Amino acid sequence: MVDGDMEALIEELLQCRRCGICREAVYERGGFDGVCPVWENSAGFETSFMRGKMIVALALLEGRLERSAACAESLYTCTLCGNCTQICGAEFDPAHTLETVRAVLSDIPNPVRDRVTADIMAHNNPYVDDNTEKRAWTARLDFDVPTEGEVLYFVGCTAGIRVPETAIATARILHSAGIDFCVVEDEPCCGSVMMRTGAVDSAHENAARVIEAVERAGAERIVVSCAGCLKALRKDFPEALGTRLPEVVHVVGLVQQLIAEGRLTPHDTGEHLSVTYHDPCHMGRELGIYDAPREVMGALPGVELVEMATTRAAAKCCGAGGGLRSFDPGLSERIATARVNEALATGADILATACPFCVSNLQRGATGASGSVKVVDIVQLVVERLR
Amino acid sequence: MDASVLERLKEIVGEQYLSTREDVLLAYSMSASTGYDPVLPAAVVRPADTREVAEVLRVANEHGIPVTPRCGGSSLQGEVVPQEGGLVVDLLRLRDITLFRDLRSVRVGAGVTFAALDRYLADHDLWVPIFPESALVCTLAGNVAVNGAGPGSSRYGCIAEMVLGLEVVLADGRIVQTGTEANPDAPGPYLRYAFGPDLTGLFIGSLGTLGIITAVSLKTFRRIHHFDYNTYGFDTAGAAERFVLELKENDIGVLFASIYEGRILEFFLDMLGEEYGVPQHDWPPYTVSATIGRLREDQLASDVALARRICEDIGGHVIGITELPRGEWDDRMRTFVRSSYAHGWHWRILYHHQPPSNWHRSVEEIWAVLDEYGLLGHTAGFLSGHGSYNFYPHCYFYPTDPDEEAKVRSAHAELARRLFATGAVPFKLAPYWVAGVEEMAPYLDLLRQLKRALDPNGILNPGVLGGL
């Protein structure tokens, strides 16, 4: 990092005057019922929430704290959910600043980050599975999916490998609307986790694979079903990696448009469902997409939306993001359980969201929750009403 | 810290809630007090309840380990900067709330923030009607330890006026309950001045130097829903001072009233005027921004009419811009955080009270010192009770400029001396208020004797209260 950039980063960190509002604010006017999910679900020392992380980051950068894995650990026990940014009184973005700090301090050993990065670079996904799995779900469809076309469904690692129900539902929706789409062979990872965890060089290398895959497909439009992929491809690629991609849309935004245009008509299944919605951080706070999923649910006959205590810009995180699920799976799961408990408090039958990574973590969290609620992707609710 | 001591602390709070990690200690070496040097403690514990706090103090007392109690870490005058090699006791896990509806009171653990309590009480259409400007972060117990104030204080005074009793852990681990709850058969907190001397008051504003407050019992009030927001203009400081005094004299339900000098108001509005929708206006030399609140609409209408008449009788005029006081009151949990941090500077603050009739003296001295030292800063404040006005002047510095920061520290000490001479008083007895002030010797001697009696080994937050 050049000196000027380092000075700018330190100035950013000094914007934190340590007021501590990022810890647990119950700020009803802003919709906040607490802020930091890590503070709430850990031993709760100062380094668990953003004020402490800013102090540690500054000391590491200025050489006042040893650049060791132990001293830097707290920088990684954060989902980068951005709730702190939403409530911060200062004119800066602590979550993005922490992400930059991770990149600048990437020379500090971090075996977990390095392992995840190496896995992605070796397998094109972080799950160390055969990457052909990412397209295997297409065999369960009753129509063919080509590998080239104007519309590319960029499946994402989690939907492709861990939550194929999301991928299948997305494909069926596109097919129902008469949209021809393709899914490439050996789809690369979007690289989101590498950008979040400071593995910037690898993220650049990975981005070249993504661009090559998009070009190979001949795509002019990219549809994603993962909030992490959406943020990475739509925002990080041009802004952080300096690369250009065709238009990137989330399937939920597309469904909203298709319903409005009359190209999709959800039917009444005769079932009445009370559904609460979890705002994925990458879709909500990062990209400001709050209305589309709610409008889609509003258009589903028999579906009644009941909101949780924290929603939209003040929504609590599912606990999966920022690399936390790899760095501290137990903490990540406790955060998910807390979010599921928030959903249970609404009395909803279903906890829906618009990100397979959130679905996956919330499903893990649901096992320890105080009651039972089904966790699904919105696209599953949609596709069930298209049959 | 000795390994055997750490082992005992671990047995008390559990391994998970004891830390000696270098990064954690660094984070506890400082607080929201910018312009104060960080000091590394040797360990931090996060006890679960009063019993654990008591056991921790017994160990610390036995070994002469300095202890810094800490709640939200939002104090601004170095109150929770620990001692080198000391022990920080983080109290945020003490989160019980018990409502005594029929006693018009509530008891909260030391880890309960104002905002959390307010939400809890709102469900019962009640409130504790004082909101320190760090209400989203700071706890009732921490605020009682510094005797803070904020929106609501213009009518109800500092937080001390709300306190009915305290649970305090003394340095040797004894647990003392003050107020009516000292009688275990009492139905709860309903009178502070029970059993003679005001032992409750002894610990209020003591900055944790005489004991650690682990629970606070407070008065609750029916929540007010009828408000009037307005701004009142005056040509002279004297008229503005007279106006706020008359609001009190006439028992007008003014929840929050601030006198703004023209240039200060411009500074705030340049920062946040648009955010709060305050329209452009050619503001007078002195503006009073006031929120009046009453339980009943007829009371409110009467108060509003009387405030207008008083303003005009004094020679002022009702400006009629409501967005400024509305932003101050309706967004009282956050607006002051915004105005303190939106500008980017670090700062030292010098909290003090004046009588409203002496408002201009504080303003004069603050500007004089800032000008003499060539510093930027501001002064703002609010009517804070029966006959007092709370000031919170800020002296700005840029944290990467050590010369400027040193200048701010010097200016700060000089300002404390000058303000003292105007008759101002601090509500947090920071050392710089009494350094070299001979007239305070008898008062400090008594404090010293009390400190020795309650904390003979001097382990509790040493050096913070007037240097004791």
mmCIF file with all atom_site columns, C-alpha atoms in Angstrom, chain A residues 185-317:
data_model
loop_
_atom_site.group_PDB
_atom_site.id
_atom_site.type_symbol
_atom_site.label_atom_id
_atom_site.label_alt_id
_atom_site.label_comp_id
_atom_site.label_asym_id
_atom_site.label_entity_id
_atom_site.label_seq_id
_atom_site.pdbx_PDB_ins_code
_atom_site.Cartn_x
_atom_site.Cartn_y
_atom_site.Cartn_z
_atom_site.occupancy
_atom_site.B_iso_or_equiv
_atom_site.pdbx_formal_charge
_atom_site.auth_seq_id
_atom_site.auth_comp_id
_atom_site.auth_asym_id
_atom_site.auth_atom_id
_atom_site.pdbx_PDB_model_num
ATOM 1   C CA . GLU A 1 185 ? -19.536 -25.550 -17.065 1.00 0.00 ? 185 GLU A CA 1
ATOM 2   C CA . ASP A 1 186 ? -17.057 -25.262 -14.198 1.00 0.00 ? 186 ASP A CA 1
ATOM 3   C CA . GLU A 1 187 ? -18.466 -21.938 -13.039 1.00 0.00 ? 187 GLU A CA 1
ATOM 4   C CA . PRO A 1 188 ? -15.869 -20.047 -10.965 1.00 0.00 ? 188 PRO A CA 1
ATOM 5   C CA . CYS A 1 189 ? -16.563 -18.646 -7.526  1.00 0.00 ? 189 CYS A CA 1
ATOM 6   C CA . CYS A 1 190 ? -17.625 -15.000 -7.461  1.00 0.00 ? 190 CYS A CA 1
ATOM 7   C CA . GLY A 1 191 ? -14.731 -14.372 -5.068  1.00 0.00 ? 191 GLY A CA 1
ATOM 8   C CA . SER A 1 192 ? -16.799 -12.545 -2.501  1.00 0.00 ? 192 SER A CA 1
ATOM 9   C CA . VAL A 1 193 ? -15.235 -14.266 0.489   1.00 0.00 ? 193 VAL A CA 1
ATOM 10  C CA . MET A 1 194 ? -11.745 -13.463 -0.783  1.00 0.00 ? 194 MET A CA 1
ATOM 11  C CA . MET A 1 195 ? -12.598 -9.786  -1.091  1.00 0.00 ? 195 MET A CA 1
ATOM 12  C CA . ARG A 1 196 ? -14.197 -9.765  2.352   1.00 0.00 ? 196 ARG A CA 1
ATOM 13  C CA . THR A 1 197 ? -11.219 -11.445 3.996   1.00 0.00 ? 197 THR A CA 1
ATOM 14  C CA . GLY A 1 198 ? -8.437  -9.448  2.411   1.00 0.00 ? 198 GLY A CA 1
ATOM 15  C CA . ALA A 1 199 ? -7.207  -11.969 -0.144  1.00 0.00 ? 199 ALA A CA 1
ATOM 16  C CA . VAL A 1 200 ? -7.235  -9.294  -2.803  1.00 0.00 ? 200 VAL A CA 1
ATOM 17  C CA . ASP A 1 201 ? -4.601  -10.698 -5.139  1.00 0.00 ? 201 ASP A CA 1
ATOM 18  C CA . SER A 1 202 ? -6.429  -13.977 -5.367  1.00 0.00 ? 202 SER A CA 1
ATOM 19  C CA . ALA A 1 203 ? -9.701  -12.101 -5.832  1.00 0.00 ? 203 ALA A CA 1
ATOM 20  C CA . HIS A 1 204 ? -8.184  -10.384 -8.859  1.00 0.00 ? 204 HIS A CA 1
ATOM 21  C CA . GLU A 1 205 ? -6.981  -13.678 -10.256 1.00 0.00 ? 205 GLU A CA 1
ATOM 22  C CA . ASN A 1 206 ? -10.402 -15.202 -9.647  1.00 0.00 ? 206 ASN A CA 1
ATOM 23  C CA . ALA A 1 207 ? -12.138 -12.246 -11.282 1.00 0.00 ? 207 ALA A CA 1
ATOM 24  C CA . ALA A 1 208 ? -10.305 -13.025 -14.507 1.00 0.00 ? 208 ALA A CA 1
ATOM 25  C CA . ARG A 1 209 ? -11.840 -16.511 -14.393 1.00 0.00 ? 209 ARG A CA 1
ATOM 26  C CA . VAL A 1 210 ? -15.294 -15.029 -13.921 1.00 0.00 ? 210 VAL A CA 1
ATOM 27  C CA . ILE A 1 211 ? -14.858 -12.677 -16.829 1.00 0.00 ? 211 ILE A CA 1
ATOM 28  C CA . GLU A 1 212 ? -13.608 -15.514 -18.985 1.00 0.00 ? 212 GLU A CA 1
ATOM 29  C CA . ALA A 1 213 ? -16.648 -17.616 -18.027 1.00 0.00 ? 213 ALA A CA 1
ATOM 30  C CA . VAL A 1 214 ? -19.050 -14.800 -18.836 1.00 0.00 ? 214 VAL A CA 1
ATOM 31  C CA . GLU A 1 215 ? -17.367 -14.260 -22.180 1.00 0.00 ? 215 GLU A CA 1
ATOM 32  C CA . ARG A 1 216 ? -17.392 -17.988 -22.854 1.00 0.00 ? 216 ARG A CA 1
ATOM 33  C CA . ALA A 1 217 ? -21.130 -17.998 -22.301 1.00 0.00 ? 217 ALA A CA 1
ATOM 34  C CA . GLY A 1 218 ? -21.607 -14.994 -24.552 1.00 0.00 ? 218 GLY A CA 1
ATOM 35  C CA . ALA A 1 219 ? -23.769 -13.458 -21.855 1.00 0.00 ? 219 ALA A CA 1
ATOM 36  C CA . GLU A 1 220 ? -25.214 -9.976  -22.052 1.00 0.00 ? 220 GLU A CA 1
ATOM 37  C CA . ARG A 1 221 ? -27.032 -10.211 -18.747 1.00 0.00 ? 221 ARG A CA 1
ATOM 38  C CA . ILE A 1 222 ? -26.209 -12.087 -15.558 1.00 0.00 ? 222 ILE A CA 1
ATOM 39  C CA . VAL A 1 223 ? -28.847 -13.401 -13.154 1.00 0.00 ? 223 VAL A CA 1
ATOM 40  C CA . VAL A 1 224 ? -27.772 -14.404 -9.652  1.00 0.00 ? 224 VAL A CA 1
ATOM 41  C CA . SER A 1 225 ? -29.670 -15.881 -6.761  1.00 0.00 ? 225 SER A CA 1
ATOM 42  C CA . CYS A 1 226 ? -27.049 -15.189 -4.074  1.00 0.00 ? 226 CYS A CA 1
ATOM 43  C CA . ALA A 1 227 ? -26.763 -11.820 -2.351  1.00 0.00 ? 227 ALA A CA 1
ATOM 44  C CA . GLY A 1 228 ? -23.021 -12.298 -1.982  1.00 0.00 ? 228 GLY A CA 1
ATOM 45  C CA . CYS A 1 229 ? -22.585 -12.957 -5.696  1.00 0.00 ? 229 CYS A CA 1
ATOM 46  C CA . LEU A 1 230 ? -24.785 -9.954  -6.443  1.00 0.00 ? 230 LEU A CA 1
ATOM 47  C CA . LYS A 1 231 ? -22.670 -7.599  -4.359  1.00 0.00 ? 231 LYS A CA 1
ATOM 48  C CA . ALA A 1 232 ? -19.426 -9.035  -5.677  1.00 0.00 ? 232 ALA A CA 1
ATOM 49  C CA . LEU A 1 233 ? -20.330 -8.982  -9.362  1.00 0.00 ? 233 LEU A CA 1
ATOM 50  C CA . ARG A 1 234 ? -22.381 -5.801  -9.409  1.00 0.00 ? 234 ARG A CA 1
ATOM 51  C CA . LYS A 1 235 ? -20.399 -3.624  -7.011  1.00 0.00 ? 235 LYS A CA 1
ATOM 52  C CA . ASP A 1 236 ? -16.989 -5.083  -6.199  1.00 0.00 ? 236 ASP A CA 1
ATOM 53  C CA . PHE A 1 237 ? -16.005 -6.019  -9.715  1.00 0.00 ? 237 PHE A CA 1
ATOM 54  C CA . PRO A 1 238 ? -16.253 -2.462  -11.078 1.00 0.00 ? 238 PRO A CA 1
ATOM 55  C CA . GLU A 1 239 ? -15.454 -0.560  -7.879  1.00 0.00 ? 239 GLU A CA 1
ATOM 56  C CA . ALA A 1 240 ? -12.792 -2.680  -6.205  1.00 0.00 ? 240 ALA A CA 1
ATOM 57  C CA . LEU A 1 241 ? -11.409 -4.822  -8.972  1.00 0.00 ? 241 LEU A CA 1
ATOM 58  C CA . GLY A 1 242 ? -11.729 -2.347  -11.832 1.00 0.00 ? 242 GLY A CA 1
ATOM 59  C CA . THR A 1 243 ? -13.443 -4.794  -14.150 1.00 0.00 ? 243 THR A CA 1
ATOM 60  C CA . ARG A 1 244 ? -16.652 -4.617  -16.111 1.00 0.00 ? 244 ARG A CA 1
ATOM 61  C CA . LEU A 1 245 ? -19.379 -7.191  -16.428 1.00 0.00 ? 245 LEU A CA 1
ATOM 62  C CA . PRO A 1 246 ? -22.716 -7.131  -18.217 1.00 0.00 ? 246 PRO A CA 1
ATOM 63  C CA . GLU A 1 247 ? -25.747 -6.075  -16.183 1.00 0.00 ? 247 GLU A CA 1
ATOM 64  C CA . VAL A 1 248 ? -26.092 -8.160  -12.998 1.00 0.00 ? 248 VAL A CA 1
ATOM 65  C CA . VAL A 1 249 ? -29.576 -8.716  -11.550 1.00 0.00 ? 249 VAL A CA 1
ATOM 66  C CA . HIS A 1 250 ? -30.830 -10.699 -8.594  1.00 0.00 ? 250 HIS A CA 1
ATOM 67  C CA . VAL A 1 251 ? -33.525 -13.188 -9.443  1.00 0.00 ? 251 VAL A CA 1
ATOM 68  C CA . VAL A 1 252 ? -35.872 -11.637 -6.890  1.00 0.00 ? 252 VAL A CA 1
ATOM 69  C CA . GLY A 1 253 ? -35.637 -8.255  -8.612  1.00 0.00 ? 253 GLY A CA 1
ATOM 70  C CA . LEU A 1 254 ? -36.257 -9.999  -11.902 1.00 0.00 ? 254 LEU A CA 1
ATOM 71  C CA . VAL A 1 255 ? -39.283 -11.835 -10.495 1.00 0.00 ? 255 VAL A CA 1
ATOM 72  C CA . GLN A 1 256 ? -40.659 -8.528  -9.241  1.00 0.00 ? 256 GLN A CA 1
ATOM 73  C CA . GLN A 1 257 ? -40.375 -7.171  -12.772 1.00 0.00 ? 257 GLN A CA 1
ATOM 74  C CA . LEU A 1 258 ? -41.815 -10.292 -14.402 1.00 0.00 ? 258 LEU A CA 1
ATOM 75  C CA . ILE A 1 259 ? -44.847 -10.288 -12.126 1.00 0.00 ? 259 ILE A CA 1
ATOM 76  C CA . ALA A 1 260 ? -45.414 -6.596  -12.790 1.00 0.00 ? 260 ALA A CA 1
ATOM 77  C CA . GLU A 1 261 ? -45.236 -7.249  -16.531 1.00 0.00 ? 261 GLU A CA 1
ATOM 78  C CA . GLY A 1 262 ? -47.631 -10.157 -16.268 1.00 0.00 ? 262 GLY A CA 1
ATOM 79  C CA . ARG A 1 263 ? -45.047 -12.646 -17.458 1.00 0.00 ? 263 ARG A CA 1
ATOM 80  C CA . LEU A 1 264 ? -45.279 -14.564 -14.212 1.00 0.00 ? 264 LEU A CA 1
ATOM 81  C CA . THR A 1 265 ? -48.607 -15.167 -12.521 1.00 0.00 ? 265 THR A CA 1
ATOM 82  C CA . PRO A 1 266 ? -48.427 -16.846 -9.139  1.00 0.00 ? 266 PRO A CA 1
ATOM 83  C CA . HIS A 1 267 ? -51.448 -19.009 -8.351  1.00 0.00 ? 267 HIS A CA 1
ATOM 84  C CA . ASP A 1 268 ? -53.305 -19.611 -5.138  1.00 0.00 ? 268 ASP A CA 1
ATOM 85  C CA . THR A 1 269 ? -52.347 -23.035 -3.767  1.00 0.00 ? 269 THR A CA 1
ATOM 86  C CA . GLY A 1 270 ? -55.074 -22.862 -1.166  1.00 0.00 ? 270 GLY A CA 1
ATOM 87  C CA . GLU A 1 271 ? -52.431 -22.773 1.507   1.00 0.00 ? 271 GLU A CA 1
ATOM 88  C CA . HIS A 1 272 ? -52.133 -19.829 3.875   1.00 0.00 ? 272 HIS A CA 1
ATOM 89  C CA . LEU A 1 273 ? -48.630 -19.103 5.074   1.00 0.00 ? 273 LEU A CA 1
ATOM 90  C CA . SER A 1 274 ? -47.311 -16.553 7.498   1.00 0.00 ? 274 SER A CA 1
ATOM 91  C CA . VAL A 1 275 ? -43.831 -15.624 6.257   1.00 0.00 ? 275 VAL A CA 1
ATOM 92  C CA . THR A 1 276 ? -41.167 -13.397 7.723   1.00 0.00 ? 276 THR A CA 1
ATOM 93  C CA . TYR A 1 277 ? -38.318 -12.046 5.637   1.00 0.00 ? 277 TYR A CA 1
ATOM 94  C CA . HIS A 1 278 ? -34.632 -11.837 6.489   1.00 0.00 ? 278 HIS A CA 1
ATOM 95  C CA . ASP A 1 279 ? -32.774 -9.054  4.649   1.00 0.00 ? 279 ASP A CA 1
ATOM 96  C CA . PRO A 1 280 ? -29.399 -10.374 3.458   1.00 0.00 ? 280 PRO A CA 1
ATOM 97  C CA . CYS A 1 281 ? -26.735 -7.787  4.382   1.00 0.00 ? 281 CYS A CA 1
ATOM 98  C CA . HIS A 1 282 ? -25.214 -7.766  0.904   1.00 0.00 ? 282 HIS A CA 1
ATOM 99  C CA . MET A 1 283 ? -28.552 -7.126  -0.711  1.00 0.00 ? 283 MET A CA 1
ATOM 100 C CA . GLY A 1 284 ? -29.997 -4.704  1.840   1.00 0.00 ? 284 GLY A CA 1
ATOM 101 C CA . ARG A 1 285 ? -27.416 -2.524  3.513   1.00 0.00 ? 285 ARG A CA 1
ATOM 102 C CA . GLU A 1 286 ? -24.911 -2.893  0.676   1.00 0.00 ? 286 GLU A CA 1
ATOM 103 C CA . LEU A 1 287 ? -27.201 -2.414  -2.326  1.00 0.00 ? 287 LEU A CA 1
ATOM 104 C CA . GLY A 1 288 ? -30.355 -0.921  -0.840  1.00 0.00 ? 288 GLY A CA 1
ATOM 105 C CA . ILE A 1 289 ? -32.650 -3.686  -2.124  1.00 0.00 ? 289 ILE A CA 1
ATOM 106 C CA . TYR A 1 290 ? -35.439 -3.898  0.437   1.00 0.00 ? 290 TYR A CA 1
ATOM 107 C CA . ASP A 1 291 ? -38.699 -3.536  -1.476  1.00 0.00 ? 291 ASP A CA 1
ATOM 108 C CA . ALA A 1 292 ? -38.331 -6.083  -4.267  1.00 0.00 ? 292 ALA A CA 1
ATOM 109 C CA . PRO A 1 293 ? -38.474 -9.198  -2.066  1.00 0.00 ? 293 PRO A CA 1
ATOM 110 C CA . ARG A 1 294 ? -41.368 -7.754  -0.079  1.00 0.00 ? 294 ARG A CA 1
ATOM 111 C CA . GLU A 1 295 ? -43.264 -6.876  -3.234  1.00 0.00 ? 295 GLU A CA 1
ATOM 112 C CA . VAL A 1 296 ? -42.713 -10.369 -4.587  1.00 0.00 ? 296 VAL A CA 1
ATOM 113 C CA . MET A 1 297 ? -44.054 -11.919 -1.389  1.00 0.00 ? 297 MET A CA 1
ATOM 114 C CA . GLY A 1 298 ? -46.942 -9.478  -1.477  1.00 0.00 ? 298 GLY A CA 1
ATOM 115 C CA . ALA A 1 299 ? -47.825 -10.829 -4.917  1.00 0.00 ? 299 ALA A CA 1
ATOM 116 C CA . LEU A 1 300 ? -47.937 -14.453 -3.750  1.00 0.00 ? 300 LEU A CA 1
ATOM 117 C CA . PRO A 1 301 ? -51.518 -15.556 -3.014  1.00 0.00 ? 301 PRO A CA 1
ATOM 118 C CA . GLY A 1 302 ? -51.918 -16.959 0.488   1.00 0.00 ? 302 GLY A CA 1
ATOM 119 C CA . VAL A 1 303 ? -48.638 -15.498 1.719   1.00 0.00 ? 303 VAL A CA 1
ATOM 120 C CA . GLU A 1 304 ? -48.830 -13.002 4.552   1.00 0.00 ? 304 GLU A CA 1
ATOM 121 C CA . LEU A 1 305 ? -45.649 -11.103 5.384   1.00 0.00 ? 305 LEU A CA 1
ATOM 122 C CA . VAL A 1 306 ? -44.980 -10.485 9.056   1.00 0.00 ? 306 VAL A CA 1
ATOM 123 C CA . GLU A 1 307 ? -41.892 -8.437  9.855   1.00 0.00 ? 307 GLU A CA 1
ATOM 124 C CA . MET A 1 308 ? -39.272 -9.195  12.475  1.00 0.00 ? 308 MET A CA 1
ATOM 125 C CA . ALA A 1 309 ? -38.214 -6.721  15.141  1.00 0.00 ? 309 ALA A CA 1
ATOM 126 C CA . THR A 1 310 ? -35.253 -5.629  13.020  1.00 0.00 ? 310 THR A CA 1
ATOM 127 C CA . THR A 1 311 ? -35.654 -5.211  9.287   1.00 0.00 ? 311 THR A CA 1
ATOM 128 C CA . ARG A 1 312 ? -34.183 -3.467  6.288   1.00 0.00 ? 312 ARG A CA 1
ATOM 129 C CA . ALA A 1 313 ? -31.186 -1.246  7.135   1.00 0.00 ? 313 ALA A CA 1
ATOM 130 C CA . ALA A 1 314 ? -31.300 -2.279  10.800  1.00 0.00 ? 314 ALA A CA 1
ATOM 131 C CA . ALA A 1 315 ? -31.831 -5.994  10.177  1.00 0.00 ? 315 ALA A CA 1
ATOM 132 C CA . LYS A 1 316 ? -29.706 -8.347  12.208  1.00 0.00 ? 316 LYS A CA 1
ATOM 133 C CA . CYS A 1 317 ? -27.256 -10.487 10.282  1.00 0.00 ? 317 CYS A CA 1
#
